[in-house]
XYZ file of C-alpha atoms in Angstrom:
551
model
C -71.999 -22.672 24.638
C -70.143 -20.390 26.755
C -67.941 -22.871 28.202
C -67.020 -24.294 24.644
C -66.103 -20.429 23.747
C -64.168 -20.061 27.031
C -62.382 -23.588 26.036
C -61.385 -22.071 22.750
C -60.178 -18.813 24.186
C -57.862 -20.616 26.568
C -56.554 -22.862 24.181
C -55.635 -19.900 21.683
C -53.944 -18.285 24.574
C -52.163 -21.173 25.501
C -51.012 -21.507 21.729
C -50.075 -17.930 21.723
C -48.450 -17.911 24.995
C -46.409 -21.229 23.629
C -45.549 -19.462 20.369
C -44.287 -16.507 21.918
C -42.265 -18.226 24.512
C -40.691 -19.948 21.822
C -39.796 -16.942 19.855
C -38.463 -15.475 23.014
C -36.358 -18.510 23.842
C -35.171 -18.508 20.233
C -34.344 -14.928 20.365
C -32.804 -15.450 23.996
C -30.691 -18.335 22.055
C -29.453 -16.001 19.222
C -28.450 -13.209 21.895
C -26.540 -15.798 23.860
C -24.788 -17.436 20.720
C -23.815 -13.820 19.696
C -22.599 -12.708 23.271
C -20.612 -16.088 23.148
C -19.329 -15.521 19.514
C -18.394 -12.131 20.606
C -16.566 -13.247 23.818
C -14.784 -15.875 21.685
C -13.552 -13.226 19.181
C -12.389 -10.892 22.095
C -10.523 -13.653 23.356
C -8.834 -14.532 20.095
C -7.906 -10.712 19.840
C -6.366 -10.800 23.380
C -4.633 -13.963 23.056
C -3.267 -12.931 19.472
C -2.129 -9.690 20.612
C -0.589 -11.039 23.673
C 1.614 -13.540 21.744
C 2.752 -10.768 19.602
C 3.917 -8.828 22.335
C 5.686 -11.942 23.717
C 7.920 -11.855 20.579
C 9.557 -8.727 21.807
C 12.960 -9.678 22.787
C 14.403 -6.775 24.903
C 17.243 -8.871 25.819
C 18.453 -9.255 22.169
C 18.228 -5.668 21.898
C 20.365 -4.856 25.069
C 22.924 -6.974 23.286
C 23.316 -5.013 20.522
C 26.729 -3.526 20.439
C 26.938 -0.581 17.622
C 27.809 2.907 17.760
C 25.162 5.450 17.729
C 26.760 6.510 14.423
C 26.464 3.149 12.988
C 23.257 2.761 13.929
C 22.163 6.268 12.520
C 23.810 5.221 9.542
C 21.942 2.220 9.081
C 18.717 3.585 9.638
C 19.270 6.374 6.897
C 20.666 4.188 4.372
C 19.315 2.415 1.337
C 19.846 -1.136 0.039
C 23.026 -0.159 -1.942
C 24.717 1.680 1.266
C 23.708 -1.384 3.296
C 25.613 -3.613 0.745
C 28.690 -1.689 0.976
C 28.459 -1.437 4.466
C 28.359 -5.525 4.814
C 31.065 -5.816 2.148
C 33.453 -3.466 3.893
C 32.660 -5.315 7.254
C 31.222 -1.996 8.935
C 28.232 -3.672 9.965
C 26.880 -7.320 9.998
C 23.336 -8.841 8.534
C 22.622 -9.504 12.314
C 23.568 -6.137 13.410
C 21.299 -4.558 10.605
C 18.393 -7.050 11.944
C 18.721 -6.010 15.345
C 18.514 -2.363 14.451
C 15.414 -2.726 12.736
C 14.232 -4.807 15.328
C 15.027 -2.263 17.948
C 13.090 0.412 15.968
C 9.978 -2.231 15.582
C 9.992 -2.329 19.246
C 10.248 1.131 20.196
C 8.547 2.794 17.642
C 6.476 0.328 15.131
C 4.644 -0.999 17.790
C 3.628 2.455 19.432
C 2.538 3.668 16.126
C 0.234 0.383 15.302
C 2.185 -0.357 12.215
C 3.086 -4.007 13.291
C 1.253 -7.295 13.238
C 3.509 -10.009 13.113
C 7.353 -10.469 13.913
C 9.413 -13.168 12.286
C 12.282 -12.042 14.663
C 13.760 -15.862 15.387
C 13.568 -16.492 11.704
C 15.054 -13.505 10.537
C 17.919 -13.823 13.150
C 18.803 -17.070 11.838
C 19.050 -16.275 8.242
C 20.873 -13.285 9.311
C 23.675 -15.327 11.195
C 23.763 -17.794 8.249
C 24.631 -14.942 5.890
C 27.397 -13.518 8.233
C 28.815 -16.790 8.695
C 28.790 -17.179 4.622
C 30.414 -14.046 4.420
C 33.124 -14.865 6.730
C 34.024 -18.250 5.554
C 33.074 -18.168 1.550
C 32.603 -14.533 0.711
C 32.224 -15.655 -2.906
C 29.306 -17.363 -2.224
C 27.358 -14.610 -0.904
C 25.431 -14.010 -4.219
C 22.222 -12.397 -4.756
C 20.795 -8.915 -5.005
C 19.575 -8.495 -1.860
C 22.005 -10.573 0.152
C 21.962 -10.265 3.799
C 18.894 -7.460 3.897
C 16.152 -8.021 6.317
C 12.769 -6.731 4.630
C 8.952 -6.334 5.643
C 5.609 -6.963 3.716
C 1.820 -6.477 4.679
C -0.081 -8.623 6.871
C -2.204 -10.482 3.968
C 1.269 -12.127 2.372
C 1.715 -15.589 3.624
C 4.513 -16.562 5.842
C 5.237 -20.135 6.814
C 4.268 -20.571 10.768
C 2.547 -17.095 10.758
C -1.291 -15.734 10.672
C -2.550 -13.487 8.009
C -5.338 -12.133 10.252
C -6.314 -9.054 7.931
C -7.650 -7.548 11.179
C -10.328 -10.340 11.021
C -10.357 -12.296 14.601
C -12.027 -15.431 12.684
C -8.626 -15.858 10.775
C -6.773 -15.776 14.128
C -4.379 -19.152 14.843
C -4.485 -20.194 11.210
C -0.808 -20.163 10.305
C 0.279 -20.405 6.555
C 1.680 -23.733 5.403
C 4.343 -22.470 3.287
C 5.711 -19.094 2.414
C 4.311 -17.240 -0.663
C 6.307 -16.966 -3.912
C 7.233 -13.545 -3.567
C 9.056 -14.478 -0.297
C 10.708 -17.357 -1.899
C 11.809 -15.163 -4.923
C 13.308 -12.618 -2.550
C 15.119 -15.248 -0.386
C 16.553 -16.763 -3.342
C 18.471 -13.156 -3.791
C 19.412 -13.497 -0.141
C 16.945 -10.962 1.633
C 14.540 -12.624 4.408
C 11.589 -11.209 6.116
C 11.626 -9.632 9.337
C 7.894 -7.935 9.968
C 4.387 -7.796 8.383
C 2.521 -4.549 8.717
C -0.885 -3.647 9.932
C -3.817 -3.248 7.096
C -7.498 -2.171 7.500
C -10.213 -4.803 8.572
C -11.483 -4.094 5.341
C -10.005 -3.324 1.796
C -12.682 -0.743 1.202
C -11.637 1.474 4.042
C -9.459 4.356 3.432
C -7.229 4.329 6.418
C -5.354 1.460 7.994
C -7.528 0.553 11.330
C -8.660 -2.528 12.893
C -9.735 -4.041 16.150
C -6.556 -6.040 16.394
C -3.901 -3.567 15.802
C -5.177 -0.444 16.236
C -5.222 2.541 14.032
C -1.978 3.361 12.276
C -0.242 6.340 12.500
C 1.967 8.537 10.195
C 5.436 8.500 11.867
C 6.197 11.921 10.599
C 3.276 13.424 12.366
C 1.137 10.767 14.227
C -1.800 13.363 13.737
C -2.280 11.810 10.237
C -3.351 8.672 9.060
C -1.963 5.999 6.586
C -3.842 3.764 4.054
C -0.898 1.315 3.806
C 1.109 1.089 7.239
C 4.077 -0.826 5.167
C 4.926 3.122 4.264
C 5.003 4.028 7.821
C 7.437 0.973 8.671
C 9.872 2.258 6.055
C 9.650 5.837 7.296
C 10.048 5.064 10.894
C 13.362 3.034 10.030
C 11.873 -0.375 10.914
C 12.690 -2.206 7.432
C 14.962 -1.601 4.422
C 12.107 -2.364 1.980
C 8.525 -3.560 2.148
C 6.193 -5.102 -0.316
C 2.557 -3.842 -0.277
C -0.295 -4.079 -2.618
C -1.342 -0.768 -4.343
C -5.125 -0.508 -4.395
C -6.879 2.552 -5.922
C -3.445 3.996 -5.125
C -3.493 3.314 -1.526
C 0.723 2.443 -1.555
C 1.373 5.629 -3.589
C -0.735 7.924 -1.328
C 0.630 6.344 1.901
C 4.343 6.516 0.411
C 3.773 10.363 -0.372
C 2.462 11.341 3.093
C 5.576 9.503 4.835
C 8.333 10.885 2.096
C 9.171 7.110 1.295
C 9.589 6.223 -2.631
C 6.694 3.848 -3.776
C 6.401 1.868 -6.758
C 3.432 -0.027 -8.632
C 4.601 -1.636 -11.401
C 2.352 -2.721 -14.649
C -0.200 -5.251 -13.363
C 1.407 -8.790 -14.613
C 5.117 -7.624 -14.648
C 5.344 -8.979 -10.855
C 3.736 -12.745 -10.366
C 0.332 -12.097 -8.260
C 0.098 -14.705 -6.044
C 0.637 -15.414 -2.265
C -1.827 -13.242 -0.220
C -5.275 -13.451 0.813
C -6.866 -12.294 -2.243
C -10.507 -12.323 -0.789
C -9.547 -9.547 1.464
C -9.737 -7.658 -1.510
C -13.523 -6.969 -2.775
C -14.192 -7.364 -6.814
C -15.187 -3.913 -7.143
C -14.253 -2.224 -10.644
C -11.661 -5.219 -10.910
C -12.497 -5.267 -14.769
C -11.293 -1.561 -14.982
C -8.503 -0.955 -12.452
C -5.339 -2.923 -11.966
C -4.115 -4.218 -8.421
C -0.738 -5.005 -8.117
C 2.013 -5.847 -5.693
C 4.223 -2.941 -5.357
C 7.411 -1.871 -3.383
C 8.151 0.850 -0.647
C 11.561 2.049 -0.372
C 14.034 4.895 0.797
C 15.993 5.358 -2.363
C 14.563 5.016 -5.642
C 17.737 3.403 -6.850
C 16.978 0.623 -4.678
C 13.766 -0.257 -6.829
C 16.217 -1.941 -9.615
C 17.726 -4.576 -7.148
C 14.094 -5.169 -5.938
C 12.614 -5.760 -9.243
C 15.454 -7.445 -10.370
C 15.205 -10.189 -7.541
C 11.352 -10.641 -8.162
C 11.599 -10.985 -11.819
C 15.082 -12.066 -12.968
C 15.363 -15.067 -10.831
C 16.399 -18.805 -11.181
C 13.116 -19.847 -9.525
C 11.077 -19.338 -12.551
C 12.658 -22.012 -14.275
C 11.186 -24.569 -11.743
C 7.816 -26.022 -13.268
C 5.678 -25.578 -10.117
C 5.820 -21.449 -10.769
C 3.282 -22.367 -13.855
C 1.317 -24.137 -11.418
C 1.095 -21.075 -8.992
C 0.277 -18.335 -11.616
C -0.308 -20.174 -15.045
C -1.208 -16.945 -16.780
C 2.135 -14.866 -15.667
C 4.156 -14.034 -18.686
C 7.505 -12.961 -17.427
C 9.524 -10.280 -18.994
C 13.197 -9.490 -17.554
C 14.065 -6.453 -16.082
C 16.709 -4.248 -17.916
C 17.322 -0.769 -16.654
C 20.765 -0.544 -18.564
C 19.178 0.670 -22.073
C 17.763 3.817 -20.470
C 20.268 4.809 -17.898
C 21.878 7.538 -20.079
C 18.984 8.571 -22.297
C 17.905 12.020 -22.334
C 14.189 12.011 -21.642
C 10.955 14.083 -22.704
C 9.084 14.684 -19.515
C 5.241 15.970 -19.872
C 3.554 17.191 -16.703
C 0.213 17.976 -15.378
C -0.019 20.493 -12.344
C -3.565 19.877 -11.733
C -7.127 18.829 -12.952
C -9.283 22.089 -12.700
C -12.150 19.612 -11.468
C -9.997 18.297 -8.804
C -7.961 21.120 -7.339
C -4.801 20.599 -5.096
C -3.309 22.288 -2.374
C -0.905 25.316 -2.575
C 1.873 22.644 -1.243
C 1.204 20.003 -3.590
C 0.995 22.725 -6.608
C 4.511 23.902 -5.477
C 6.112 20.366 -5.278
C 5.365 19.859 -8.812
C 6.405 23.169 -9.899
C 9.710 22.483 -7.970
C 9.969 18.884 -10.014
C 9.791 21.027 -13.391
C 12.224 23.727 -12.400
C 14.615 20.825 -11.352
C 14.164 18.912 -14.610
C 14.031 22.165 -16.545
C 17.872 23.149 -15.122
C 19.218 19.975 -16.118
C 18.036 20.850 -19.760
C 15.386 18.123 -19.850
C 12.529 18.652 -22.721
C 9.560 19.225 -20.294
C 6.177 19.855 -21.855
C 2.560 20.767 -20.353
C -0.098 18.536 -21.061
C -3.314 20.002 -22.367
C -5.956 18.390 -19.971
C -8.782 19.739 -22.179
C -7.705 16.979 -24.544
C -8.280 14.168 -21.744
C -11.720 15.179 -20.535
C -13.254 11.755 -21.459
C -10.169 10.081 -19.224
C -11.242 12.193 -16.631
C -15.147 11.422 -16.932
C -14.291 7.707 -16.897
C -11.759 7.731 -13.618
C -14.798 9.792 -11.842
C -17.329 7.123 -12.824
C -15.298 4.502 -11.758
C -14.427 6.125 -8.306
C -18.059 6.710 -7.800
C -19.138 3.318 -8.667
C -16.442 1.974 -6.224
C -17.529 4.179 -3.658
C -21.402 3.182 -3.838
C -20.677 -0.441 -4.142
C -18.231 0.142 -0.832
C -21.255 1.201 0.976
C -22.221 -2.097 2.601
C -19.286 -2.246 4.551
C -20.255 -1.018 7.819
C -17.089 0.886 9.069
C -17.111 2.765 5.715
C -20.451 3.586 5.758
C -20.073 4.915 9.532
C -17.467 7.365 8.633
C -18.903 8.603 5.724
C -20.370 11.894 5.292
C -24.266 12.132 4.694
C -23.220 14.840 1.600
C -20.878 12.223 0.287
C -23.410 9.675 0.404
C -26.038 11.981 -1.389
C -24.029 12.802 -3.988
C -23.079 9.062 -4.817
C -26.675 8.034 -4.774
C -27.592 10.778 -7.245
C -24.545 9.881 -9.629
C -25.861 6.288 -9.812
C -28.416 6.727 -12.485
C -25.735 8.206 -14.616
C -23.488 5.148 -14.752
C -22.799 3.604 -18.009
C -23.350 -0.128 -18.642
C -20.361 -2.323 -18.242
C -19.915 -2.585 -22.369
C -20.521 1.125 -22.621
C -17.675 1.796 -20.062
C -15.286 -0.821 -21.807
C -15.995 0.908 -25.205
C -15.219 4.055 -23.375
C -11.961 3.091 -22.046
C -10.586 1.779 -25.373
C -11.341 4.775 -27.108
C -9.938 6.936 -24.242
C -6.724 4.603 -24.428
C -6.243 5.409 -28.131
C -6.291 9.324 -27.238
C -4.215 9.244 -24.421
C -1.254 7.202 -26.374
C -1.695 9.358 -28.953
C -0.635 12.295 -27.224
C 2.390 10.267 -25.800
C 3.221 9.636 -29.531
C 2.652 13.065 -30.954
C 4.778 14.886 -28.155
C 7.160 11.834 -28.285
C 6.850 11.855 -24.048
C 8.885 9.415 -22.063
C 6.881 10.060 -18.789
C 4.312 12.275 -17.285
C 4.775 13.710 -14.001
C 1.589 14.931 -12.033
C 0.391 15.079 -8.296
C -0.305 11.987 -6.376
C -2.487 13.209 -4.049
C -4.886 16.526 -3.143
C -3.214 17.227 -0.019
C 0.048 16.310 1.891
C -1.799 13.788 4.423
C -5.243 13.129 5.647
C -6.262 13.415 9.431
C -7.418 10.222 11.175
C -11.089 9.403 10.576
C -11.179 11.469 7.191
C -12.699 9.471 4.339
C -14.500 11.666 1.937
C -14.649 10.479 -1.624
C -12.474 11.714 -4.500
C -8.917 11.747 -2.620
C -7.756 8.991 -4.998
C -8.747 10.473 -8.079
C -4.964 11.480 -9.212
C -3.815 7.613 -8.509
C -6.681 6.202 -10.074
C -6.919 8.600 -13.358
C -4.402 6.611 -15.420
C -4.534 3.391 -13.678
C -7.457 2.371 -16.352
C -4.604 2.120 -18.837
C -2.548 -0.442 -16.641
C 0.412 2.307 -16.756
C 3.256 1.701 -14.393
C 3.523 4.660 -11.404
C 5.920 5.605 -9.071
C 5.872 8.623 -6.211
C 9.311 10.572 -5.092
C 9.457 12.857 -2.172
C 10.842 16.414 -3.570
C 10.110 18.585 -0.560
C 8.263 19.472 2.670
C 5.735 21.733 3.919
C 7.634 24.842 5.320
C 6.121 26.733 8.567
C 6.170 29.859 6.342
C 3.180 28.017 4.172
C 1.474 26.539 6.993
C -1.333 29.646 6.951
C -1.854 29.170 3.237
C -5.853 29.477 2.793
C -6.338 26.918 -0.129
C -9.801 28.429 -0.808
C -9.789 26.196 -3.873
C -10.243 23.170 -2.005
C -13.737 21.770 -0.725
C -14.372 23.012 2.995
C -14.286 19.162 4.217
C -10.411 19.247 3.117
C -9.702 22.592 4.399
C -10.757 21.514 7.991
C -8.370 18.584 7.541
C -5.278 20.661 6.959
C -3.946 22.047 10.205
C -0.604 21.243 11.655
C 1.203 19.986 8.361
C 4.224 21.599 8.692
C 7.111 19.013 8.105
C 4.656 16.483 6.323
C 6.628 15.313 2.919
C 5.599 16.450 -0.731
C 6.142 14.512 -3.582
C 5.265 13.616 -7.353
C 3.834 11.384 -9.217
C 5.710 9.588 -12.091
C 3.679 7.700 -15.011
C 4.993 5.720 -17.813
C 3.083 3.211 -20.580
C 2.519 -0.054 -19.593
C 5.443 -2.333 -19.710
C 7.759 0.476 -19.462
C 8.774 -0.015 -15.921
C 12.326 0.647 -16.135
C 11.854 3.916 -17.431
C 9.369 4.908 -14.755
C 12.087 4.022 -12.107
C 14.620 5.638 -13.938
C 12.602 8.859 -13.974
C 12.064 8.755 -10.299
C 15.887 8.329 -9.756
C 16.481 11.470 -11.588
C 13.915 13.267 -9.712
C 15.119 12.153 -6.380
C 18.893 12.922 -6.984
C 17.784 16.468 -8.341
C 15.604 16.976 -5.414
C 18.457 15.880 -3.072
C 21.410 17.987 -4.362
């Protein structure tokens, strides 16, 4: 009897040992597989960055024979000025390309703004433009003839990766150019460089394990959401194409002192980039769109005409590319001479802004009044429901984003608690849609009542954000009217002065005040809003404000 019991015990122990050994073996295999995968991904990163760095052709830069004065003028000029310089043969397209390339090598790389560089392709295109300009100048047609540009990493460029900060997307070059590139090339422009983007669209700072943390060229202690804005500000490109997602393009443009424009969603064809990069958060309520970054607001008319008033749309394949796209041609001429009525909002009391941002709005108002524009303050108590909707949409997005490990790591405990508490207050999807429709009616009633052409308001609560700052609510001013699919633009009007550096800004949350050291020299700007499909008017108001600010 005892021997039978002992035998069963031995058998049970043996089976248990076998099970444990199998579990350990399986666990070890998983650990090994993860280790091998991690090594493979790290190898991908190493090889990819090495390949990018090999494209830096210093010999070409050394061969650049342009005076410092011409170089400075190119770097400070918008598209219209560059075209004048090309027409008068002060500079060639090849020289412009090399000047920008030099900035990419010397500044863009060190600020972690650059991913892919299409140097050889851009140089060939520039040389072809110069040859045509020399031999058949009458054939040099196109709104952007001979001008290089940049675009975000997730736009598809033939022969180049769109890694989006993800090692798994290495060495998978696009088979053809995206349609936006084809449109711009049809008008004589050509891509030179792609810019860094966050590894996850939910993260509020441009940072990934591939290309590092993008730095603001005005002050590298401050971050960017869209590195494309940094490329324009650093003089690495004449203009850039980027996606405006929760106001990321506008906030980055403001902190870099460049012009940023998000047209009505549907005005520019929405195709040709890695769409799965953008999570479907609140997609029913907000309107993501390709947008433009440039030095001069007047350049936006040329770029928008290139993207919309284009003969490529006559080809049938465009309908296959984006069958829902309804083109409305760009026509800025009808509003060039109009005297406009501008509404303004200094701040929402529920979302106070810094002393500096308030001064920027007040300066824009003062400049417009001096030129005899009718400038009317908007009573924000009449749009309380809109503010509540924007709050709810932002909170929904923040909660839905918490699955992102990087986002979760950087988010403060206080922020997580406040968002978790707010979840119970959310409306159902149908209730929220009904709220938006009702608010939209009351919002545009104010436009009709006041006969408004545009509204100006802040674009951000502070001039810039330090690296690693990811508190919620900083995009409120860019989201608040986005639920109505308005067109938006941001334009610089001044800078933070040293005398204002010590402003206490006691109206702001403690976390924001801690973020605000060393802001002297950062640009300050305002945001312009116009109703849907009145994009030409938005650009026109931006041009007027920029001209007044510069004068």
